């Protein structure tokens, strides 16, 4: 199985770094108190960190806003996944508890202020490619059954030879198809940085994510870091 960032993406975003964690044989279930506590701690640190208010002024959020604007999306209307999380936390809200994979991803997303997404590989068809949309791809939003089509030029994750979109507007919203659920056993998680977000930050967040996932979910893990000189990861699960 492969995960590929299309070369056209790097033409526009040459400093994109994507940390990838691939795990097989995981035990994903409801989060135990220890995971709930880690998420609460990350939320409290973000609120107490003396960082920018509102969330849009955080350097990482601002970097993603600039990336969204580049492909024609109003970032104040369609917020990146990490901005949506940070905004909720900084306004005093607690993030919902979904399952161990999702909650640990959210924990590290809040800690590092980076977008993190999880994809159930048993629900993915073929290879995953991140590319600019043609507009013909089919997308079913999380929690719905309604089919949408991305706008041409949107950044999307795709499978099924590019026919199905696993996300819209880059990391704004994931599809229902490949969501990580209780019982997910094979999973791919992405940690993304763009527009001068340091490579080292993406690396550190991804490696810490793998450590936590193996601690609480078990399984065998593989780590990759993609960038303009290394645009593809190939793995067995």
PDB file of C-alpha atoms in Angstrom:
ATOM      1  CA  UNK A   1       0.000   0.000   0.000  1.00  0.00           C
ATOM      2  CA  UNK A   2       1.210   3.526  -0.754  1.00  0.00           C
ATOM      3  CA  UNK A   3       0.647   7.060   0.486  1.00  0.00           C
ATOM      4  CA  UNK A   4       1.721   9.655  -2.072  1.00  0.00           C
ATOM      5  CA  UNK A   5       1.783  13.437  -2.161  1.00  0.00           C
ATOM      6  CA  UNK A   6       1.323  14.504  -5.784  1.00  0.00           C
ATOM      7  CA  UNK A   7       4.264  16.520  -7.098  1.00  0.00           C
ATOM      8  CA  UNK A   8       1.913  19.379  -8.029  1.00  0.00           C
ATOM      9  CA  UNK A   9       1.279  19.899  -4.309  1.00  0.00           C
ATOM     10  CA  UNK A  10       4.985  20.459  -3.661  1.00  0.00           C
ATOM     11  CA  UNK A  11       5.130  22.924  -6.551  1.00  0.00           C
ATOM     12  CA  UNK A  12       2.802  25.173  -4.553  1.00  0.00           C
ATOM     13  CA  UNK A  13       3.789  24.099  -1.015  1.00  0.00           C
ATOM     14  CA  UNK A  14       7.513  23.260  -1.211  1.00  0.00           C
ATOM     15  CA  UNK A  15       7.931  23.233   2.575  1.00  0.00           C
ATOM     16  CA  UNK A  16       5.103  20.782   3.285  1.00  0.00           C
ATOM     17  CA  UNK A  17       6.091  18.086   5.775  1.00  0.00           C
ATOM     18  CA  UNK A  18       3.841  15.098   6.421  1.00  0.00           C
ATOM     19  CA  UNK A  19       4.534  12.758   9.302  1.00  0.00           C
ATOM     20  CA  UNK A  20       2.912   9.365   8.811  1.00  0.00           C
ATOM     21  CA  UNK A  21       2.201   6.715  11.433  1.00  0.00           C
ATOM     22  CA  UNK A  22       0.987   3.342  10.157  1.00  0.00           C
ATOM     23  CA  UNK A  23      -0.144   0.834  12.771  1.00  0.00           C
ATOM     24  CA  UNK A  24      -1.489  -2.686  12.442  1.00  0.00           C
ATOM     25  CA  UNK A  25      -2.946  -4.990  15.050  1.00  0.00           C
ATOM     26  CA  UNK A  26      -4.195  -2.147  17.230  1.00  0.00           C
ATOM     27  CA  UNK A  27      -6.881  -2.488  19.879  1.00  0.00           C
ATOM     28  CA  UNK A  28      -9.116   0.557  19.468  1.00  0.00           C
ATOM     29  CA  UNK A  29     -11.898   1.019  21.985  1.00  0.00           C
ATOM     30  CA  UNK A  30     -13.373   3.702  24.220  1.00  0.00           C
ATOM     31  CA  UNK A  31     -10.711   5.847  25.860  1.00  0.00           C
ATOM     32  CA  UNK A  32      -9.687   4.804  29.381  1.00  0.00           C
ATOM     33  CA  UNK A  33      -9.306   7.424  32.134  1.00  0.00           C
ATOM     34  CA  UNK A  34      -5.580   7.754  31.367  1.00  0.00           C
ATOM     35  CA  UNK A  35      -6.247   8.891  27.774  1.00  0.00           C
ATOM     36  CA  UNK A  36      -9.059  11.200  28.887  1.00  0.00           C
ATOM     37  CA  UNK A  37      -6.622  12.750  31.381  1.00  0.00           C
ATOM     38  CA  UNK A  38      -3.949  13.265  28.711  1.00  0.00           C
ATOM     39  CA  UNK A  39      -6.436  15.066  26.485  1.00  0.00           C
ATOM     40  CA  UNK A  40      -7.617  17.252  29.368  1.00  0.00           C
ATOM     41  CA  UNK A  41      -3.999  18.088  30.216  1.00  0.00           C
ATOM     42  CA  UNK A  42      -3.265  19.131  26.626  1.00  0.00           C
ATOM     43  CA  UNK A  43      -6.365  21.329  26.613  1.00  0.00           C
ATOM     44  CA  UNK A  44      -5.378  22.969  29.905  1.00  0.00           C
ATOM     45  CA  UNK A  45      -1.846  23.652  28.665  1.00  0.00           C
ATOM     46  CA  UNK A  46      -3.118  25.333  25.522  1.00  0.00           C
ATOM     47  CA  UNK A  47      -5.456  27.553  27.548  1.00  0.00           C
ATOM     48  CA  UNK A  48      -2.748  28.420  30.089  1.00  0.00           C
ATOM     49  CA  UNK A  49       0.058  28.819  27.591  1.00  0.00           C
ATOM     50  CA  UNK A  50      -0.334  32.538  27.160  1.00  0.00           C
ATOM     51  CA  UNK A  51      -0.616  31.969  23.440  1.00  0.00           C
ATOM     52  CA  UNK A  52      -2.491  34.112  20.971  1.00  0.00           C
ATOM     53  CA  UNK A  53      -6.167  34.803  21.379  1.00  0.00           C
ATOM     54  CA  UNK A  54      -7.956  34.207  19.090  1.00  0.00           C
ATOM     55  CA  UNK A  55      -6.650  30.880  17.778  1.00  0.00           C
ATOM     56  CA  UNK A  56      -6.211  32.345  14.282  1.00  0.00           C
ATOM     57  CA  UNK A  57      -3.193  34.306  15.545  1.00  0.00           C
ATOM     58  CA  UNK A  58      -1.221  31.204  16.527  1.00  0.00           C
ATOM     59  CA  UNK A  59       1.686  30.846  14.033  1.00  0.00           C
ATOM     60  CA  UNK A  60       0.718  27.286  13.063  1.00  0.00           C
ATOM     61  CA  UNK A  61      -2.930  28.209  12.545  1.00  0.00           C
ATOM     62  CA  UNK A  62      -1.882  31.277  10.551  1.00  0.00           C
ATOM     63  CA  UNK A  63       0.322  29.045   8.378  1.00  0.00           C
ATOM     64  CA  UNK A  64      -2.641  26.819   7.554  1.00  0.00           C
ATOM     65  CA  UNK A  65      -4.847  29.832   6.892  1.00  0.00           C
ATOM     66  CA  UNK A  66      -2.317  31.008   4.316  1.00  0.00           C
ATOM     67  CA  UNK A  67      -2.254  27.541   2.728  1.00  0.00           C
ATOM     68  CA  UNK A  68      -6.045  27.474   2.459  1.00  0.00           C
ATOM     69  CA  UNK A  69      -6.097  30.924   0.862  1.00  0.00           C
ATOM     70  CA  UNK A  70      -3.634  29.725  -1.772  1.00  0.00           C
ATOM     71  CA  UNK A  71      -6.129  27.213  -3.190  1.00  0.00           C
ATOM     72  CA  UNK A  72      -9.026  29.657  -3.059  1.00  0.00           C
ATOM     73  CA  UNK A  73     -10.710  28.836   0.254  1.00  0.00           C
ATOM     74  CA  UNK A  74     -11.755  31.496   2.775  1.00  0.00           C
ATOM     75  CA  UNK A  75     -10.059  30.277   5.976  1.00  0.00           C
ATOM     76  CA  UNK A  76     -12.487  32.232   8.145  1.00  0.00           C
ATOM     77  CA  UNK A  77     -15.350  30.213   6.627  1.00  0.00           C
ATOM     78  CA  UNK A  78     -13.637  26.835   6.325  1.00  0.00           C
ATOM     79  CA  UNK A  79     -11.226  26.409   9.226  1.00  0.00           C
ATOM     80  CA  UNK A  80      -8.475  23.820   9.204  1.00  0.00           C
ATOM     81  CA  UNK A  81      -8.966  20.901  11.556  1.00  0.00           C
ATOM     82  CA  UNK A  82      -6.391  22.219  13.991  1.00  0.00           C
ATOM     83  CA  UNK A  83      -7.909  25.700  14.069  1.00  0.00           C
ATOM     84  CA  UNK A  84     -11.326  24.215  14.817  1.00  0.00           C
ATOM     85  CA  UNK A  85      -9.890  22.226  17.738  1.00  0.00           C
ATOM     86  CA  UNK A  86      -7.815  25.099  19.123  1.00  0.00           C
ATOM     87  CA  UNK A  87     -10.707  27.526  18.814  1.00  0.00           C
ATOM     88  CA  UNK A  88     -13.001  25.249  20.788  1.00  0.00           C
ATOM     89  CA  UNK A  89     -10.418  24.677  23.502  1.00  0.00           C
ATOM     90  CA  UNK A  90      -9.444  28.345  23.847  1.00  0.00           C
ATOM     91  CA  UNK A  91     -13.110  29.271  24.208  1.00  0.00           C
ATOM     92  CA  UNK A  92     -13.284  26.947  27.206  1.00  0.00           C
ATOM     93  CA  UNK A  93     -14.874  23.953  25.551  1.00  0.00           C
ATOM     94  CA  UNK A  94     -13.757  20.368  26.080  1.00  0.00           C
ATOM     95  CA  UNK A  95     -13.202  18.062  23.130  1.00  0.00           C
ATOM     96  CA  UNK A  96     -15.507  15.024  22.908  1.00  0.00           C
ATOM     97  CA  UNK A  97     -14.187  11.568  23.717  1.00  0.00           C
ATOM     98  CA  UNK A  98     -14.555   9.349  20.625  1.00  0.00           C
ATOM     99  CA  UNK A  99     -12.128   6.429  20.913  1.00  0.00           C
ATOM    100  CA  UNK A 100      -8.458   5.903  21.711  1.00  0.00           C
ATOM    101  CA  UNK A 101      -7.164   6.553  18.177  1.00  0.00           C
ATOM    102  CA  UNK A 102      -9.138   9.748  17.707  1.00  0.00           C
ATOM    103  CA  UNK A 103      -8.621  11.053  21.233  1.00  0.00           C
ATOM    104  CA  UNK A 104      -4.857  10.511  21.177  1.00  0.00           C
ATOM    105  CA  UNK A 105      -4.675  12.198  17.786  1.00  0.00           C
ATOM    106  CA  UNK A 106      -6.614  15.155  19.185  1.00  0.00           C
ATOM    107  CA  UNK A 107      -4.367  15.223  22.242  1.00  0.00           C
ATOM    108  CA  UNK A 108      -1.228  15.635  20.134  1.00  0.00           C
ATOM    109  CA  UNK A 109      -2.993  17.993  17.725  1.00  0.00           C
ATOM    110  CA  UNK A 110      -3.817  20.324  20.618  1.00  0.00           C
ATOM    111  CA  UNK A 111      -0.359  19.957  22.173  1.00  0.00           C
ATOM    112  CA  UNK A 112       1.573  20.801  18.997  1.00  0.00           C
ATOM    113  CA  UNK A 113      -1.148  22.834  17.236  1.00  0.00           C
ATOM    114  CA  UNK A 114      -0.864  20.670  14.123  1.00  0.00           C
ATOM    115  CA  UNK A 115      -3.624  18.930  12.129  1.00  0.00           C
ATOM    116  CA  UNK A 116      -3.752  15.178  12.744  1.00  0.00           C
ATOM    117  CA  UNK A 117      -6.087  12.801  10.913  1.00  0.00           C
ATOM    118  CA  UNK A 118      -6.717   9.055  11.247  1.00  0.00           C
ATOM    119  CA  UNK A 119      -7.816   6.710   8.444  1.00  0.00           C
ATOM    120  CA  UNK A 120      -9.011   3.125   8.891  1.00  0.00           C
ATOM    121  CA  UNK A 121      -6.992   1.259   6.253  1.00  0.00           C
ATOM    122  CA  UNK A 122      -9.545  -1.554   6.053  1.00  0.00           C
ATOM    123  CA  UNK A 123     -12.007   1.039   4.751  1.00  0.00           C
ATOM    124  CA  UNK A 124      -9.568   2.501   2.213  1.00  0.00           C
ATOM    125  CA  UNK A 125      -9.612   1.186  -1.364  1.00  0.00           C
ATOM    126  CA  UNK A 126      -6.194   1.029  -3.012  1.00  0.00           C
ATOM    127  CA  UNK A 127      -3.554   3.678  -2.382  1.00  0.00           C
ATOM    128  CA  UNK A 128      -3.956   7.110  -0.794  1.00  0.00           C
ATOM    129  CA  UNK A 129      -2.971  10.166  -2.827  1.00  0.00           C
ATOM    130  CA  UNK A 130      -3.097  13.801  -1.758  1.00  0.00           C
ATOM    131  CA  UNK A 131      -3.639  16.020  -4.790  1.00  0.00           C
ATOM    132  CA  UNK A 132      -5.530  18.949  -6.265  1.00  0.00           C
ATOM    133  CA  UNK A 133      -9.114  17.886  -6.962  1.00  0.00           C
ATOM    134  CA  UNK A 134     -10.568  17.675 -10.452  1.00  0.00           C
ATOM    135  CA  UNK A 135     -14.091  18.117  -9.078  1.00  0.00           C
ATOM    136  CA  UNK A 136     -15.189  14.644 -10.198  1.00  0.00           C
ATOM    137  CA  UNK A 137     -14.276  12.912  -6.934  1.00  0.00           C
ATOM    138  CA  UNK A 138     -17.070  11.707  -4.658  1.00  0.00           C
ATOM    139  CA  UNK A 139     -17.041  12.747  -1.009  1.00  0.00           C
ATOM    140  CA  UNK A 140     -19.388  11.692   1.798  1.00  0.00           C
ATOM    141  CA  UNK A 141     -18.945  13.969   4.851  1.00  0.00           C
ATOM    142  CA  UNK A 142     -18.377  12.493   8.285  1.00  0.00           C
ATOM    143  CA  UNK A 143     -21.670  11.458   9.866  1.00  0.00           C
ATOM    144  CA  UNK A 144     -23.758  11.710   6.680  1.00  0.00           C
ATOM    145  CA  UNK A 145     -24.652   9.676   3.587  1.00  0.00           C
ATOM    146  CA  UNK A 146     -24.922  12.597   1.165  1.00  0.00           C
ATOM    147  CA  UNK A 147     -22.466  12.630  -1.748  1.00  0.00           C
ATOM    148  CA  UNK A 148     -20.630  15.884  -2.478  1.00  0.00           C
ATOM    149  CA  UNK A 149     -18.009  16.842  -5.039  1.00  0.00           C
ATOM    150  CA  UNK A 150     -15.010  19.000  -4.168  1.00  0.00           C
ATOM    151  CA  UNK A 151     -14.340  22.193  -6.052  1.00  0.00           C
ATOM    152  CA  UNK A 152     -11.679  21.857  -8.756  1.00  0.00           C
ATOM    153  CA  UNK A 153      -8.336  22.870  -7.300  1.00  0.00           C
ATOM    154  CA  UNK A 154      -9.125  21.948  -3.701  1.00  0.00           C
ATOM    155  CA  UNK A 155      -6.476  19.899  -1.944  1.00  0.00           C
ATOM    156  CA  UNK A 156      -7.973  16.487  -1.163  1.00  0.00           C
ATOM    157  CA  UNK A 157      -6.973  13.057   0.062  1.00  0.00           C
ATOM    158  CA  UNK A 158      -8.185  10.371  -2.341  1.00  0.00           C
ATOM    159  CA  UNK A 159      -8.345   6.599  -2.769  1.00  0.00           C
ATOM    160  CA  UNK A 160      -9.980   4.306  -5.365  1.00  0.00           C
ATOM    161  CA  UNK A 161      -7.555   5.536  -8.054  1.00  0.00           C
ATOM    162  CA  UNK A 162      -8.500   9.107  -7.255  1.00  0.00           C
ATOM    163  CA  UNK A 163     -12.248   8.562  -7.599  1.00  0.00           C
ATOM    164  CA  UNK A 164     -13.196   9.023  -3.931  1.00  0.00           C
ATOM    165  CA  UNK A 165     -12.180  11.901  -1.676  1.00  0.00           C
ATOM    166  CA  UNK A 166     -11.242  11.023   1.887  1.00  0.00           C
ATOM    167  CA  UNK A 167     -11.131  14.693   2.847  1.00  0.00           C
ATOM    168  CA  UNK A 168     -12.203  18.101   1.601  1.00  0.00           C
ATOM    169  CA  UNK A 169     -10.316  21.384   1.668  1.00  0.00           C
ATOM    170  CA  UNK A 170      -7.151  19.529   2.689  1.00  0.00           C
ATOM    171  CA  UNK A 171      -7.789  18.756   6.350  1.00  0.00           C
ATOM    172  CA  UNK A 172     -10.984  20.737   6.904  1.00  0.00           C
ATOM    173  CA  UNK A 173     -13.253  17.703   7.043  1.00  0.00           C
ATOM    174  CA  UNK A 174     -12.790  13.940   6.687  1.00  0.00           C
ATOM    175  CA  UNK A 175     -15.059  11.521   4.890  1.00  0.00           C
ATOM    176  CA  UNK A 176     -17.323   9.093   6.680  1.00  0.00           C
ATOM    177  CA  UNK A 177     -15.861   6.227   4.666  1.00  0.00           C
ATOM    178  CA  UNK A 178     -12.470   5.875   6.323  1.00  0.00           C
ATOM    179  CA  UNK A 179     -13.104   7.185   9.840  1.00  0.00           C
ATOM    180  CA  UNK A 180     -11.388   5.387  12.720  1.00  0.00           C
ATOM    181  CA  UNK A 181     -13.991   3.606  14.836  1.00  0.00           C
ATOM    182  CA  UNK A 182     -13.984   1.230  17.786  1.00  0.00           C
ATOM    183  CA  UNK A 183     -12.715  -2.028  16.346  1.00  0.00           C
ATOM    184  CA  UNK A 184     -10.371  -0.389  13.816  1.00  0.00           C
ATOM    185  CA  UNK A 185      -7.277  -2.613  13.596  1.00  0.00           C
ATOM    186  CA  UNK A 186      -5.183  -1.050  10.807  1.00  0.00           C
ATOM    187  CA  UNK A 187      -4.801   2.703  10.770  1.00  0.00           C
ATOM    188  CA  UNK A 188      -2.819   5.472   9.097  1.00  0.00           C
ATOM    189  CA  UNK A 189      -2.438   8.820  10.829  1.00  0.00           C
ATOM    190  CA  UNK A 190      -1.035  11.999   9.307  1.00  0.00           C
ATOM    191  CA  UNK A 191       0.623  14.968  11.022  1.00  0.00           C
ATOM    192  CA  UNK A 192       1.054  17.959   8.705  1.00  0.00           C
ATOM    193  CA  UNK A 193       3.073  21.158   8.724  1.00  0.00           C
ATOM    194  CA  UNK A 194       3.235  23.789   5.993  1.00  0.00           C
ATOM    195  CA  UNK A 195       4.434  27.355   5.378  1.00  0.00           C
ATOM    196  CA  UNK A 196       7.551  27.301   7.556  1.00  0.00           C
ATOM    197  CA  UNK A 197       6.184  25.110  10.335  1.00  0.00           C
ATOM    198  CA  UNK A 198       9.472  23.408  11.312  1.00  0.00           C
ATOM    199  CA  UNK A 199      10.209  19.909  10.085  1.00  0.00           C
ATOM    200  CA  UNK A 200      11.443  19.042  13.574  1.00  0.00           C
ATOM    201  CA  UNK A 201       8.060  19.893  15.097  1.00  0.00           C
ATOM    202  CA  UNK A 202       6.267  17.541  12.705  1.00  0.00           C
ATOM    203  CA  UNK A 203       8.811  14.790  13.391  1.00  0.00           C
ATOM    204  CA  UNK A 204       8.549  15.166  17.154  1.00  0.00           C
ATOM    205  CA  UNK A 205       4.754  15.195  17.154  1.00  0.00           C
ATOM    206  CA  UNK A 206       4.546  12.107  14.932  1.00  0.00           C
ATOM    207  CA  UNK A 207       7.007  10.097  16.999  1.00  0.00           C
ATOM    208  CA  UNK A 208       5.280  11.033  20.246  1.00  0.00           C
ATOM    209  CA  UNK A 209       1.952  10.061  18.689  1.00  0.00           C
ATOM    210  CA  UNK A 210       3.331   6.631  17.796  1.00  0.00           C
ATOM    211  CA  UNK A 211       4.609   6.133  21.356  1.00  0.00           C
ATOM    212  CA  UNK A 212       1.210   6.939  22.837  1.00  0.00           C
ATOM    213  CA  UNK A 213      -0.662   4.825  20.315  1.00  0.00           C
ATOM    214  CA  UNK A 214       1.511   1.808  21.024  1.00  0.00           C
ATOM    215  CA  UNK A 215       1.193   2.367  24.770  1.00  0.00           C
ATOM    216  CA  UNK A 216      -2.604   2.441  24.737  1.00  0.00           C
ATOM    217  CA  UNK A 217      -3.548   0.572  21.538  1.00  0.00           C
ATOM    218  CA  UNK A 218      -0.656  -1.818  21.000  1.00  0.00           C
ATOM    219  CA  UNK A 219       0.164  -3.032  17.514  1.00  0.00           C
ATOM    220  CA  UNK A 220       3.128  -2.735  15.174  1.00  0.00           C
ATOM    221  CA  UNK A 221       4.090   0.761  14.017  1.00  0.00           C
ATOM    222  CA  UNK A 222       5.858   2.218  10.988  1.00  0.00           C
ATOM    223  CA  UNK A 223       7.050   5.829  10.709  1.00  0.00           C
ATOM    224  CA  UNK A 224       7.581   7.967   7.610  1.00  0.00           C
ATOM    225  CA  UNK A 225       8.276  11.632   6.935  1.00  0.00           C
ATOM    226  CA  UNK A 226       7.357  12.930   3.489  1.00  0.00           C
ATOM    227  CA  UNK A 227       8.667  16.134   1.915  1.00  0.00           C
ATOM    228  CA  UNK A 228       9.559  17.417  -1.550  1.00  0.00           C
ATOM    229  CA  UNK A 229      12.544  15.043  -1.808  1.00  0.00           C
ATOM    230  CA  UNK A 230      10.592  12.044  -0.465  1.00  0.00           C
ATOM    231  CA  UNK A 231       7.049  12.181  -1.821  1.00  0.00           C
ATOM    232  CA  UNK A 232       5.855   8.600  -1.268  1.00  0.00           C
ATOM    233  CA  UNK A 233       5.636   6.058   1.538  1.00  0.00           C
ATOM    234  CA  UNK A 234       5.150   2.358   0.786  1.00  0.00           C
ATOM    235  CA  UNK A 235       4.175   0.020   3.585  1.00  0.00           C
ATOM    236  CA  UNK A 236       2.673  -3.367   4.408  1.00  0.00           C
ATOM    237  CA  UNK A 237      -0.085  -3.713   6.991  1.00  0.00           C
TER     238      UNK A 237
END
